[in-house]
Coordinates of C-alpha atoms in Angstrom, one line a residue:
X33 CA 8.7 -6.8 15.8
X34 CA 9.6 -9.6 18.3
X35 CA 7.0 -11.4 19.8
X36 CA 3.8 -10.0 17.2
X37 CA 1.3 -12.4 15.5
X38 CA 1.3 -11.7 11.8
X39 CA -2.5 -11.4 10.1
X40 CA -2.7 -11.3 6.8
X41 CA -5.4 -9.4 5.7
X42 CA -8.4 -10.8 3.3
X43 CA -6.1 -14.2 3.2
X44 CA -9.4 -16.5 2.1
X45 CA -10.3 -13.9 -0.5
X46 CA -7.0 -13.7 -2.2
X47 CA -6.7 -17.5 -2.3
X48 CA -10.1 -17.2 -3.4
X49 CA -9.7 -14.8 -6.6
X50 CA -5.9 -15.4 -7.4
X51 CA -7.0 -19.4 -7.4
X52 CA -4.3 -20.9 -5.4
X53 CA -5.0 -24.3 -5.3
X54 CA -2.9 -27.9 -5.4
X55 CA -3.3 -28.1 -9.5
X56 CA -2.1 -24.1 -10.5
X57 CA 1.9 -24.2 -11.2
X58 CA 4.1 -21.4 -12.0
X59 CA 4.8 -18.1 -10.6
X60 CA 3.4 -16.3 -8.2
X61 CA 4.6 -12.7 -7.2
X62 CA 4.1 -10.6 -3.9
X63 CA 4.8 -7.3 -4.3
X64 CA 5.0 -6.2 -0.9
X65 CA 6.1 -9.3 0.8
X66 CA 6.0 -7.8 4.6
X67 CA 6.2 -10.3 6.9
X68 CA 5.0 -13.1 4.2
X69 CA 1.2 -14.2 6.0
X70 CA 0.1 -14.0 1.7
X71 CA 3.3 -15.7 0.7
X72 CA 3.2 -18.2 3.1
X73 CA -0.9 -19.5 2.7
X74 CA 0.5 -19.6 -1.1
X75 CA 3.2 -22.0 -0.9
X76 CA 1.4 -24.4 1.7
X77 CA -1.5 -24.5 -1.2
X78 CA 0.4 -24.7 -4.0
X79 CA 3.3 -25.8 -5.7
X80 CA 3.9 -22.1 -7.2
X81 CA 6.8 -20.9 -6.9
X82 CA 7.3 -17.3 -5.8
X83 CA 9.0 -14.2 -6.2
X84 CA 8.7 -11.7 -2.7
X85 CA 9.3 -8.0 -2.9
X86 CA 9.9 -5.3 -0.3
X87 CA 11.3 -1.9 0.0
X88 CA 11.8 -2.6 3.9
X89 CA 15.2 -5.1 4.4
X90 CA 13.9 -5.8 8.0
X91 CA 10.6 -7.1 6.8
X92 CA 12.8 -9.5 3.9
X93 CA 15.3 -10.6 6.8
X94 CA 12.9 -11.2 9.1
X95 CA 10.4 -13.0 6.7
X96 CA 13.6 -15.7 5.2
X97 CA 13.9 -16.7 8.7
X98 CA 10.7 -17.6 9.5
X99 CA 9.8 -19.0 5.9
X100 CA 13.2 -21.2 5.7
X101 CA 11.9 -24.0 5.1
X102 CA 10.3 -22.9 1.3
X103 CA 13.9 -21.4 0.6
X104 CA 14.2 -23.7 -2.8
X105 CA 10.6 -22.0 -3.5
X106 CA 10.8 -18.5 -3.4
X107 CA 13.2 -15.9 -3.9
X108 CA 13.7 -12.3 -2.5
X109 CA 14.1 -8.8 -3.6
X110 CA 14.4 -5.8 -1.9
X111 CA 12.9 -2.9 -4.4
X112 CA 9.7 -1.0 -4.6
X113 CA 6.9 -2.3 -7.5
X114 CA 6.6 0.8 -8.7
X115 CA 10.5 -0.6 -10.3
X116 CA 8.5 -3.4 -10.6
X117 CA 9.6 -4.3 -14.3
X118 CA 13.2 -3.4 -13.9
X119 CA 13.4 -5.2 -10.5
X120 CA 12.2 -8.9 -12.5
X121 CA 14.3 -8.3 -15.4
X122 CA 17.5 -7.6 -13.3
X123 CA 17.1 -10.8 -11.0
X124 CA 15.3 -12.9 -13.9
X125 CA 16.0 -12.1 -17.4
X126 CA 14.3 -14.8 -19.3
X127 CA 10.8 -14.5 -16.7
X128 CA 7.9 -16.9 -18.6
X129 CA 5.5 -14.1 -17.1
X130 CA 3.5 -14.7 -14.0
X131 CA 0.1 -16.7 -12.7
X132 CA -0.9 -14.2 -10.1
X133 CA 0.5 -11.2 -8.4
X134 CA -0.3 -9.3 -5.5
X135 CA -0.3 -5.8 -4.0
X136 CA -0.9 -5.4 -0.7
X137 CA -0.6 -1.2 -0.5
X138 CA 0.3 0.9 2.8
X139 CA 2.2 0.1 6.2
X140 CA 2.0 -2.8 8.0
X141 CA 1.4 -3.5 11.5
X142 CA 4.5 -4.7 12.4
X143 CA 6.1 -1.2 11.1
X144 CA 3.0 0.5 12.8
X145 CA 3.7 -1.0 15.6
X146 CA 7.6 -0.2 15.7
X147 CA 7.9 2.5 17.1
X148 CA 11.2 3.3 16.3
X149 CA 9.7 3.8 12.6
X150 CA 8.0 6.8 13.0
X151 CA 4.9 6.3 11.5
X152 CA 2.7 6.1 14.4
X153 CA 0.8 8.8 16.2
X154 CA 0.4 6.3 19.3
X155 CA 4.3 5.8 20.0
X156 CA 7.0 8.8 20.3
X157 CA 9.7 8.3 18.3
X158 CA 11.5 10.0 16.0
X159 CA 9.7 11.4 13.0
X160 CA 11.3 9.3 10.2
X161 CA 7.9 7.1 7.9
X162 CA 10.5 5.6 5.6
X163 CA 9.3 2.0 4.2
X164 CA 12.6 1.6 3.2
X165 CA 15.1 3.5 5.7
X166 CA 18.0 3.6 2.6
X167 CA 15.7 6.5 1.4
X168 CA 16.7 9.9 2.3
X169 CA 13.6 11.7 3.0
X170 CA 12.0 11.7 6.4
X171 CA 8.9 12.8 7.6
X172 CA 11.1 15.6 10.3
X173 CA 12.4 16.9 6.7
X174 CA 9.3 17.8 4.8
X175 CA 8.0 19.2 8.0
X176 CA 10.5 21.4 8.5
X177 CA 11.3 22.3 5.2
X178 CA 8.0 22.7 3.1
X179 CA 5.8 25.7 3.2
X180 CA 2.6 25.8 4.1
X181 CA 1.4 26.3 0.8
X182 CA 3.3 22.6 0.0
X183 CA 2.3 21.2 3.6
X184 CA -1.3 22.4 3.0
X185 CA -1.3 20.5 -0.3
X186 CA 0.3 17.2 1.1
X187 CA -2.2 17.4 4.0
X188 CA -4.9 18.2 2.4
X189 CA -5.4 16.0 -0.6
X190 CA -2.8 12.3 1.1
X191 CA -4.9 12.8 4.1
X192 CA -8.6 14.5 3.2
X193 CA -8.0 16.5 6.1
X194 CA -10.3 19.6 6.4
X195 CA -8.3 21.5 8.6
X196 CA -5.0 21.0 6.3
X197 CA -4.0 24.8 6.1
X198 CA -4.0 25.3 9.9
X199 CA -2.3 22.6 10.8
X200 CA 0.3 23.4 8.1
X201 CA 0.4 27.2 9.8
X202 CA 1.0 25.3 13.0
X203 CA 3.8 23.1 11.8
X204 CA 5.9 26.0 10.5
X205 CA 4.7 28.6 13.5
X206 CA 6.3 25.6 16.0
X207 CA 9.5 24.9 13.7
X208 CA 10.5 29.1 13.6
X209 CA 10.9 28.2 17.6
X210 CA 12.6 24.6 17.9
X211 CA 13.0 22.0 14.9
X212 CA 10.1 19.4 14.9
X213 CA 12.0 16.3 15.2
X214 CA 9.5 13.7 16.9
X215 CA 5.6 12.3 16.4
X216 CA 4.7 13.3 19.7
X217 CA 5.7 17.1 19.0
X218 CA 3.3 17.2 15.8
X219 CA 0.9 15.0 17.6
X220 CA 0.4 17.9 19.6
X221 CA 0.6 20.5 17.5
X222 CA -1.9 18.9 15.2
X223 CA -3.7 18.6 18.3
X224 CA -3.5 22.4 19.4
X225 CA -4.9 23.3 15.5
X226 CA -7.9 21.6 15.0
X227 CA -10.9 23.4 17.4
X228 CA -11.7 21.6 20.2
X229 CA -15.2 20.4 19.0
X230 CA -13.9 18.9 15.8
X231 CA -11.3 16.4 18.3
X232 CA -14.6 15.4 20.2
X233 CA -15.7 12.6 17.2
X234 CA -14.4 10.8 14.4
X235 CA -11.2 9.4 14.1
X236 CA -7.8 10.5 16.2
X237 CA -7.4 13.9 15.6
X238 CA -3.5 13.4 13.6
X239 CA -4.2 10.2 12.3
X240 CA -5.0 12.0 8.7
X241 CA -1.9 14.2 9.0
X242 CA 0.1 10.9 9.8
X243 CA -1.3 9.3 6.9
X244 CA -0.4 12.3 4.4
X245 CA 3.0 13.1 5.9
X246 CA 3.3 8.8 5.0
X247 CA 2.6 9.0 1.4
X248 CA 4.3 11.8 1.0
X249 CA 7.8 10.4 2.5
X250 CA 7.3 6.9 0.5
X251 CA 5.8 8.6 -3.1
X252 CA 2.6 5.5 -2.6
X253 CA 0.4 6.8 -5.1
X254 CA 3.2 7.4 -7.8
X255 CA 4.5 4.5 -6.9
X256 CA 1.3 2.3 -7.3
X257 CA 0.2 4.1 -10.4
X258 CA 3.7 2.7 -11.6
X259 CA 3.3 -0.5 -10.5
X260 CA -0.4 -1.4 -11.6
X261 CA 0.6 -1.2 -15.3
X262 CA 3.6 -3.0 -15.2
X263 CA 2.2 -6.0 -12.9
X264 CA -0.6 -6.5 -15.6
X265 CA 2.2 -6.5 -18.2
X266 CA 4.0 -9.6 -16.6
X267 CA 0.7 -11.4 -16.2
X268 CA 0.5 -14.5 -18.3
X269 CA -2.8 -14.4 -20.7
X270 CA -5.2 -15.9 -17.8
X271 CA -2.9 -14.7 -15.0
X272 CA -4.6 -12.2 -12.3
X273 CA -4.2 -9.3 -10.5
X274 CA -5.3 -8.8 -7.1
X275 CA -4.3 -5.3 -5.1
X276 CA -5.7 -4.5 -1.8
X277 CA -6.2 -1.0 -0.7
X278 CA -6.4 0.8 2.6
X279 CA -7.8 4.5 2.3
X280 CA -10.2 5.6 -1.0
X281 CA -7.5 7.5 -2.8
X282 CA -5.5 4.3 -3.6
X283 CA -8.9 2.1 -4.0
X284 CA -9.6 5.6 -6.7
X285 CA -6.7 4.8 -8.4
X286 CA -6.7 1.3 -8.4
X287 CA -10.4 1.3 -9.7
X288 CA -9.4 3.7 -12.7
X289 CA -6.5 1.9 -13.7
X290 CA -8.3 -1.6 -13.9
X291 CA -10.5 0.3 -16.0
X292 CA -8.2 1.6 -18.4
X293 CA -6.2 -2.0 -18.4
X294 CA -9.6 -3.6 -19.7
X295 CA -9.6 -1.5 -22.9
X296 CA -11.3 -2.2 -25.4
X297 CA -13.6 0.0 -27.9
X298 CA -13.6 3.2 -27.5
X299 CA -16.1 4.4 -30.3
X300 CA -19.4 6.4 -29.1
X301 CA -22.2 4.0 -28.2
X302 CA -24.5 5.2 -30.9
X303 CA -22.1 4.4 -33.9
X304 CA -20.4 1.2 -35.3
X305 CA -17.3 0.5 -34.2
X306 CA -14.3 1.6 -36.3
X307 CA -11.3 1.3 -34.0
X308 CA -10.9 -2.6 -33.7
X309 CA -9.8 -2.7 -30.3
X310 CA -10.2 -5.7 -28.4
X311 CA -10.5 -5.8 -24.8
X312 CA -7.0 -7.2 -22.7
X313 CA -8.3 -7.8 -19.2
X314 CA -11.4 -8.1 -17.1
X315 CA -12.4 -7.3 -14.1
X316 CA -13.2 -10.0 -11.8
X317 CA -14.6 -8.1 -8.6
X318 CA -17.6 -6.1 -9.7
X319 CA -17.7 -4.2 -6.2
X320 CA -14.6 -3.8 -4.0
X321 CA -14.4 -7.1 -1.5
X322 CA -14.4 -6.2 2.1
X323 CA -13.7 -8.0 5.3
X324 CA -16.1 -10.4 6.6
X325 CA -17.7 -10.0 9.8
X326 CA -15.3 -12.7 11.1
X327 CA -12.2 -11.2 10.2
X328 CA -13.4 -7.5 11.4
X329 CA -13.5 -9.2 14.8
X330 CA -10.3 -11.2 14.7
X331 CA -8.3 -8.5 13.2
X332 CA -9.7 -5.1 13.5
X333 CA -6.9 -3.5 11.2
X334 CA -8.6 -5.5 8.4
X335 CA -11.7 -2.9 8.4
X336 CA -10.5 -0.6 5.8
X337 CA -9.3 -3.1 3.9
X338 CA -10.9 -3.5 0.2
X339 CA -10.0 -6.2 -2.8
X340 CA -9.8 -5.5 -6.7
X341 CA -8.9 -8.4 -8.7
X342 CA -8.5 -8.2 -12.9
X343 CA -7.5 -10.8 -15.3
X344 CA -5.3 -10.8 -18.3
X345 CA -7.2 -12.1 -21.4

């Protein structure tokens, strides 16, 4: 979006953890490159060189331009990580494996704040969500074609929202009159199910429905479920991981995985060991890393924000 001031969220942190400094060489991939605030705080500290992925062509296009002058530095794909492995074999067959690799998971502002995309509940526009708009599934689709059984379901467990059934009634109640076809129609039809006193506090009344419909269009969890396994696998012995999360069901999943990435024994506690297994990673942030007070104030998008870092042993 013309004229918007990129922020890159937890940028300290991630140079922090991933150890981007003047001595660490090799590669370095993003895997969702946006509008390249990571990418770029990584090549002015480093002499890595990087690899930037993004399902959204805008965000690539728009992101060469403004980071022309690293062009011999990095290159550019346009895929989705959860291809992760197939994307870096396609464009780099002999790959030595990389140093550090980052996922920065969900929308970003610039596509939040498009409102041609779709995907938020403060603009009207059409109802479309698509990361990347080659995809054939919109969000107008699934609301006017799913049940409310399937609705409920997306609603309920993408967007923990506790009034997922009625809104899903509502939905296909509105779409047996006229075809749902813009966010301000379901705004207010999200609106007109949830009771009164339950709009009166908390958070804006469709921003969970938003959220769900958002996953659901794009596949996220899938996707990053995908895409944790393979990053670790093109880590180079020493190389780390760092993913940053938005909402708890991809910090859930992000947690879990790390845990099964570290390995290791899995005998019971109370007898020796008989399976040999060695651990392959560990986990370098105890806790989840969160925005400091500083960055809260300077970019109040950053306040869901939370940081899980592993290493490759």
């Amino acid at each position: 979006m013309q004229g918007y001031e990129h922020k890159p969220v937890l940028l300290n942190e991630i140079l922090e953890y991933l150890r981007i400094d003047s001595g660490q060489e090799g590669w370095f991939i993003d895997c969702t490159l946006g509008r390249g605030g990571h990418t770029e705080a990584v090549l002015k500290n480093s002499p890595l060189c990087v690899i930037g992925i993004d399902q959204d062509e805008q965000a690539i296009a728009e992101t060469r331009k403004r980071l022309a002058a690293y062009e011999g530095r990095i290159q550019y794909i346009h895929g989705n990580f959860g291809e992760l492995s197939t994307l870096i074999a396609a464009h780099f067959p002999d790959f030595p494996g990389a140093v550090a690799i980052l996922m920065d998971i969900g929308v970003s502002s610039p596509q939040l704040d498009d409102p041609s995309r779709g995907f938020s509940y403060q603009h009207g526009a059409p109802l479309d969500m698509r990361m990347n708009r080659n995809a054939t599934v919109t969000a107008a689709e699934l609301v006017n074609r799913l049940s409310v059984d399937e609705l409920t379901r997306i609603i309920r467990d993408y967007g923990e929202e506790r009034w997922a059934r009625r809104i899903a009634q509502f939905i296909v109640n509105q779409r047996q009159r006229t075809p749902i076809t813009t966010t301000t129609e379901l705004v207010e039809i999200i609106k007109a199910a949830i009771p009164a006193n339950a709009r009166r506090s908390g958070p804006h009344p469709a921003r969970r429905t938003f959220q769900a419909l958002r996953i659901a269009v794009n596949n996220e969890l899938a996707n990053l479920e995908k895409g944790l396994g393979q990053a670790f696998d093109l880590l180079v012995p020493g190389g780390r991981l760092a993913v940053i999360s938005f909402h708890s069901l991809e910090d859930r999943i992000v947690k879990q995985r790390f845990r099964e990435l570290v390995g290791g024994c899995q005998c019971p506690k109370h007898l020796p060991c008989v399976c040999q297994q060695r651990e392959q990673a560990r986990i370098v942030t105890s806790r989840p890393v969160r925005p400091t007070t500083e960055e809260l104030a300077e970019n109040p998008r950053s306040r869901s924000a939370s940081l899980r870092v592993i290493e490759k042993i």
